[in-house]
Amino acid sequence: MVTSSTTAASDDEGGDELLAFADEGAPASAIPGETRWKVLAIDDDPDFQRSMAFSLRHFASREGGIELLQAYNTAEAAAILARERDIAVLLLDVVMESDDAGLRLVRSVRETMGNAEVRIVLVTGAPGVAPMKDVMAGYDINDYWTKSELSVDRLYTLLVANIRAYQHLTSVSRARRGLQMIVESSNTLVASRTLGEFSSRILREIAQLIGVPPEGMICVEQRGEYDPMPQVQIISAAGRFSPAIDHHLEELGEPAIEAAIRRCLSERGHIALSDCRVLFFPSSLASANYAAYLSTPRPLDDTEEELLRVFTVNIRSGLHNVALVSRLDEMAFQDPLLGIANRNALERSLEDLYNVRCKSGSCPGSCYTPGYVLFLLDIDEFSTVNLTLGFEQGNRQLREVSRRLRAGLSPTLLISRLHDDIFAILGPASEVTEERINHLLGLHGGDGPPQFVSIGSARLDLTQFRGTPADAIVVASLLLKTAKRRGFSQHEDYVPGLETATAERYRLAMALRDALGRDEIRIALQPQVEMATGRLTGAEALARWTLPDGETVSPGLFIPLAEATGLIVTLGERVMRLAARAAVQMAAHGLAGVRVAVNVSTIQFARESLLQDFLRILGEEGASPRQIEIEITESLAMQDTQSIQLRLEAFRAQGFEIAIDDFGTGFSSLSYLRRLPIDRLKIDQAFVAEIGTVPDDCAIADMVIQVARRMGMGVVAEGVETPDQVDWLRHRNCLDAQGYHYGCPMPLEDLLRWQTART
Ligand code: C2E
Ligand code: CA
Ligand code: CA
């Protein structure tokens, strides 16, 4: 069986003459506490094992003592080898269960377990079964002895030699692993941005390097100009020292440790004591002198001392880099004029709020920690101040804004300057509101006289925002621009959904909003004509947008955009007002019976107040609902039966006429349509376009006409371009038409002239 140490081995001297170990001459017994090298003796001969234990019981050498492990077969040996990774020497009987059992074990030690360090000494009782030389070399077997040759002296000598060899090999491989770790840790250390982070990593890495628990501190020397004794501050701590972080060294209450660290700093060099190491880093590498203190619960060997030396040299440059990085950080993240955060810092904070999981962009909801807003503000007329009163006055204004914001807002909020006179505040929605900021700046009776007239501002609720941090700044800036364009003291709130539109679409939406504000949206009127007589029965009002440079934007582009951004409500009201004016004017020109058709989109229709808003506008323009027809799409008409029916009836009751636009595309249920109060169906242009090209296949246009007639509704064919189409439609009893054949959409004056020219 296996004993755990030589002293526990049998006292029986045994009778094996092959191992007639002499007791005298054996060196003094092992010193307690010294290194004990594990030696595993593998032999199926109990007498041999007994003598071995007896002979080694007093083994001692400069290298340390021995702990003898014993195994009686290869299975036992394998189990011990797997459990004890630090066995220095194997004393192995080649012949055991089988002739090659010993060699098979050697192969599994070297190849399967990958243990290249353990020294192997082969022993055999029978001379002449020496293994081949190449087998010995191949498995790095160092010694081969017959039992008869093994005297105690020789056993001692060969153990000492093999233990030395093992010691050497393991320190080489430990050094290699250590150096590898140094390289790797230098890489992670370089990634540290702050000294605190760097320091705590250093402690962890050193401890790992020499295989001791991380127990230590990094201290920095703070030398005041007239201080006789420098203050020493603990900037990082690990293990039992953790609570000491940010404290002064003397508060630690450990005079011995304090003395060691102070000595290191005053002697400007490393200190090695029995229970600790203190490493020195001079201020030439950083902004001050540093000392790294590490507890070492056991003595370090030469390899470990060497690794520490290499490590300190290596991290010195890291320390230098960190000092540089923190200085660069300051420069990169601070506004030099105001000393507050800059745009980079804002981006970094937004990134922190931005959920990493959402960086793929596939996340349907908001990606930010909920509850935060991004608030932008811009001093009105700042450039005028700069120009007329000079930059110094401008800077004074900027400093005043910064001061008031910092004084009034919680220090946990991020106050930054984006550029020029634009400030950004990132913080909780409850704390960052328009009223609050205005108040802080003394604009609404806050403290002190106002230093400036007013600000423009924008507020982006990140809880509702779907874009990236960079998008957030862009969108907030665009909102701010929009506010500024409206004049002084203007504020814009974020409308959800904006960021899903591309930046171009967003710009266009903002331009549309401005265009609406400046009444740049007009209407064109397209005549609707009774084909049989050529009489003008109606005119569809179509929105037109001409940019200041004369370029027109297609309704196919801006209508969907207006719908997506909610601007369609304002736009729809604008069109209704212009349609009402047109109706009044036409009546004044003898065209009293001509209805003006106005398109109403689903979003407008969803608003409870739509009817009231339209009635108000008509009233203001002196028009009557009887002069107006509203066009709704087939898909809207087919939505929620009950409520649509009621709403349409309400419109109808006020005198509006109702047309279904683009009819034929939605495959409406006819029985349902019958229940709606509808005056007219407009045959979608696509079906009209078929007329004449596919002579016998105009089934849909034909069907729409028949359905409408059977239900007592009027029919207007849209997009009528050719005389053939007119002929075909008239033949089918379709009464009215609208299209280029009769007239394009045109301004009211043109329509009036068009009408005069025909009569
Ligand atoms: P829509 O209601 O179907 O309007 C008819 C469209 O067909 C108009 O395009 C008109 O210019 C065009 N059109 C008229 N006659 C002919 C023709 O003979 N041949 C061809 N190929 N096209 C013809 P427009 O003005 O570009 O308007 C496009 C759409 O924009 C409209 O389709 C309507 O859905 C929407 N829209 C325009 N103004 C408004 C508005 O004020 N409010 C709402 N909600 N939508 C509007
Ligand atoms: Ca229409
Ligand atoms: Ca249409």
Coordinates of N, CA and C in Angstrom, one line a residue, residues 531-598:
M531 N -68.7 63.4 -68.7 CA -68.3 63.1 -70.1 C -69.3 63.4 -71.2
A532 N -70.6 63.2 -70.9 CA -71.6 63.4 -71.9 C -71.7 64.8 -72.3
T533 N -71.6 65.7 -71.3 CA -71.8 67.1 -71.6 C -70.6 68.0 -71.6
G534 N -69.5 67.5 -70.9 CA -68.3 68.2 -70.8 C -68.4 69.2 -69.7
R535 N -69.4 69.2 -68.9 CA -69.6 70.1 -67.8 C -68.7 69.8 -66.6
L536 N -68.1 70.9 -66.0 CA -67.2 70.7 -64.8 C -68.1 70.4 -63.6
T537 N -67.9 69.2 -63.0 CA -68.7 68.8 -61.9 C -67.9 69.0 -60.5
G538 N -66.6 68.8 -60.6 CA -65.8 68.9 -59.4 C -64.4 69.1 -59.7
A539 N -63.6 69.3 -58.6 CA -62.1 69.4 -58.8 C -61.5 68.8 -57.6
E540 N -60.5 67.9 -57.9 CA -59.8 67.3 -56.8 C -58.6 68.2 -56.3
A541 N -58.6 68.5 -55.1 CA -57.5 69.3 -54.5 C -56.3 68.4 -54.2
L542 N -55.1 68.6 -54.9 CA -54.0 67.8 -54.7 C -52.8 68.7 -54.1
A543 N -52.2 68.2 -53.0 CA -51.2 69.0 -52.4 C -50.0 69.2 -53.3
R544 N -49.4 70.4 -53.2 CA -48.2 70.7 -54.0 C -47.2 71.3 -53.1
W545 N -46.0 70.9 -53.3 CA -44.9 71.5 -52.4 C -43.8 71.9 -53.4
T546 N -43.5 73.2 -53.4 CA -42.4 73.8 -54.2 C -41.4 74.3 -53.2
L547 N -40.1 73.9 -53.3 CA -39.0 74.3 -52.4 C -38.7 75.7 -52.8
P548 N -38.0 76.5 -51.9 CA -37.7 77.9 -52.2 C -36.9 78.0 -53.4
D549 N -36.1 77.0 -53.8 CA -35.3 77.1 -55.0 C -36.1 76.7 -56.3
G550 N -37.4 76.5 -56.1 CA -38.2 76.3 -57.3 C -38.5 74.8 -57.6
E551 N -37.7 74.0 -56.9 CA -37.8 72.5 -57.2 C -39.1 72.0 -56.5
T552 N -39.8 71.1 -57.2 CA -41.0 70.5 -56.6 C -40.7 69.2 -56.0
V553 N -41.4 68.9 -54.9 CA -41.3 67.6 -54.3 C -42.6 66.8 -54.6
S554 N -42.5 65.6 -55.1 CA -43.7 64.8 -55.5 C -44.5 64.4 -54.3
P555 N -45.9 64.5 -54.4 CA -46.7 64.1 -53.3 C -46.5 62.6 -53.0
G556 N -46.1 61.8 -54.0 CA -45.8 60.4 -53.7 C -44.7 60.3 -52.7
L557 N -43.9 61.3 -52.5 CA -42.8 61.3 -51.6 C -43.2 61.9 -50.2
F558 N -43.8 63.1 -50.3 CA -44.0 63.8 -49.1 C -45.3 63.4 -48.3
I559 N -46.3 62.9 -49.1 CA -47.5 62.5 -48.4 C -47.2 61.3 -47.5
P560 N -46.5 60.2 -47.9 CA -46.2 59.1 -47.0 C -45.3 59.6 -45.9
L561 N -44.5 60.6 -46.1 CA -43.6 61.1 -45.1 C -44.4 61.8 -44.1
A562 N -45.3 62.6 -44.6 CA -46.2 63.4 -43.7 C -47.0 62.4 -42.8
E563 N -47.5 61.3 -43.4 CA -48.2 60.4 -42.7 C -47.4 59.7 -41.6
A564 N -46.1 59.4 -42.0 CA -45.2 58.7 -41.0 C -44.9 59.6 -39.9
T565 N -44.8 60.9 -40.1 CA -44.4 61.8 -39.0 C -45.5 62.5 -38.3
G566 N -46.7 62.3 -38.7 CA -47.9 62.9 -38.1 C -48.1 64.3 -38.7
L567 N -47.2 64.8 -39.6 CA -47.4 66.1 -40.1 C -48.6 66.2 -41.0
I568 N -49.2 65.0 -41.4 CA -50.3 64.9 -42.3 C -51.5 65.7 -41.7
V569 N -51.6 65.7 -40.4 CA -52.7 66.4 -39.7 C -52.7 67.9 -40.1
T570 N -51.5 68.5 -39.9 CA -51.4 69.9 -40.2 C -51.5 70.1 -41.7
L571 N -50.9 69.2 -42.5 CA -51.0 69.3 -44.0 C -52.5 69.2 -44.4
G572 N -53.2 68.3 -43.9 CA -54.6 68.1 -44.2 C -55.4 69.3 -43.9
E573 N -55.1 69.9 -42.8 CA -55.9 71.1 -42.4 C -55.6 72.3 -43.4
R574 N -54.3 72.3 -43.8 CA -53.9 73.3 -44.7 C -54.6 73.1 -46.1
V575 N -54.6 71.9 -46.5 CA -55.3 71.6 -47.8 C -56.8 71.9 -47.7
M576 N -57.4 71.5 -46.6 CA -58.8 71.8 -46.4 C -59.1 73.3 -46.5
R577 N -58.2 74.1 -45.9 CA -58.4 75.5 -45.9 C -58.3 76.1 -47.3
L578 N -57.3 75.6 -48.1 CA -57.1 76.0 -49.4 C -58.2 75.6 -50.3
A579 N -58.7 74.3 -50.1 CA -59.8 73.8 -50.9 C -61.1 74.7 -50.6
A580 N -61.3 75.0 -49.3 CA -62.4 75.9 -49.0 C -62.4 77.2 -49.7
R581 N -61.1 77.8 -49.7 CA -61.0 79.1 -50.4 C -61.3 78.9 -51.9
A582 N -60.8 77.8 -52.5 CA -61.0 77.6 -53.9 C -62.5 77.5 -54.2
A583 N -63.2 76.8 -53.3 CA -64.6 76.6 -53.5 C -65.3 77.9 -53.4
V584 N -64.9 78.8 -52.5 CA -65.6 80.1 -52.3 C -65.3 80.9 -53.6
Q585 N -64.1 80.9 -54.1 CA -63.7 81.6 -55.3 C -64.4 81.1 -56.5
M586 N -64.5 79.8 -56.6 CA -65.2 79.2 -57.8 C -66.7 79.7 -57.8
A587 N -67.3 79.6 -56.6 CA -68.7 80.0 -56.5 C -68.8 81.5 -56.9
A588 N -67.8 82.3 -56.6 CA -67.8 83.7 -57.0 C -67.7 83.9 -58.5
H589 N -67.1 82.8 -59.1 CA -67.0 82.9 -60.6 C -68.0 82.1 -61.3
G590 N -69.2 81.9 -60.6 CA -70.3 81.2 -61.3 C -70.2 79.7 -61.3
L591 N -69.3 79.2 -60.5 CA -69.2 77.7 -60.4 C -69.6 77.2 -59.1
A592 N -70.8 77.6 -58.7 CA -71.3 77.3 -57.3 C -71.5 75.8 -57.1
G593 N -71.9 75.1 -58.2 CA -72.2 73.7 -58.0 C -70.9 72.8 -58.1
V594 N -69.8 73.3 -58.2 CA -68.6 72.5 -58.4 C -68.0 72.1 -57.0
R595 N -68.0 70.8 -56.7 CA -67.4 70.3 -55.4 C -65.9 70.4 -55.5
V596 N -65.3 70.6 -54.4 CA -63.9 70.4 -54.3 C -63.6 69.2 -53.5
A597 N -62.9 68.2 -54.1 CA -62.6 66.9 -53.4 C -61.3 67.1 -52.7
V598 N -61.3 66.6 -51.4 CA -60.1 66.7 -50.6 C -59.7 65.3 -50.1

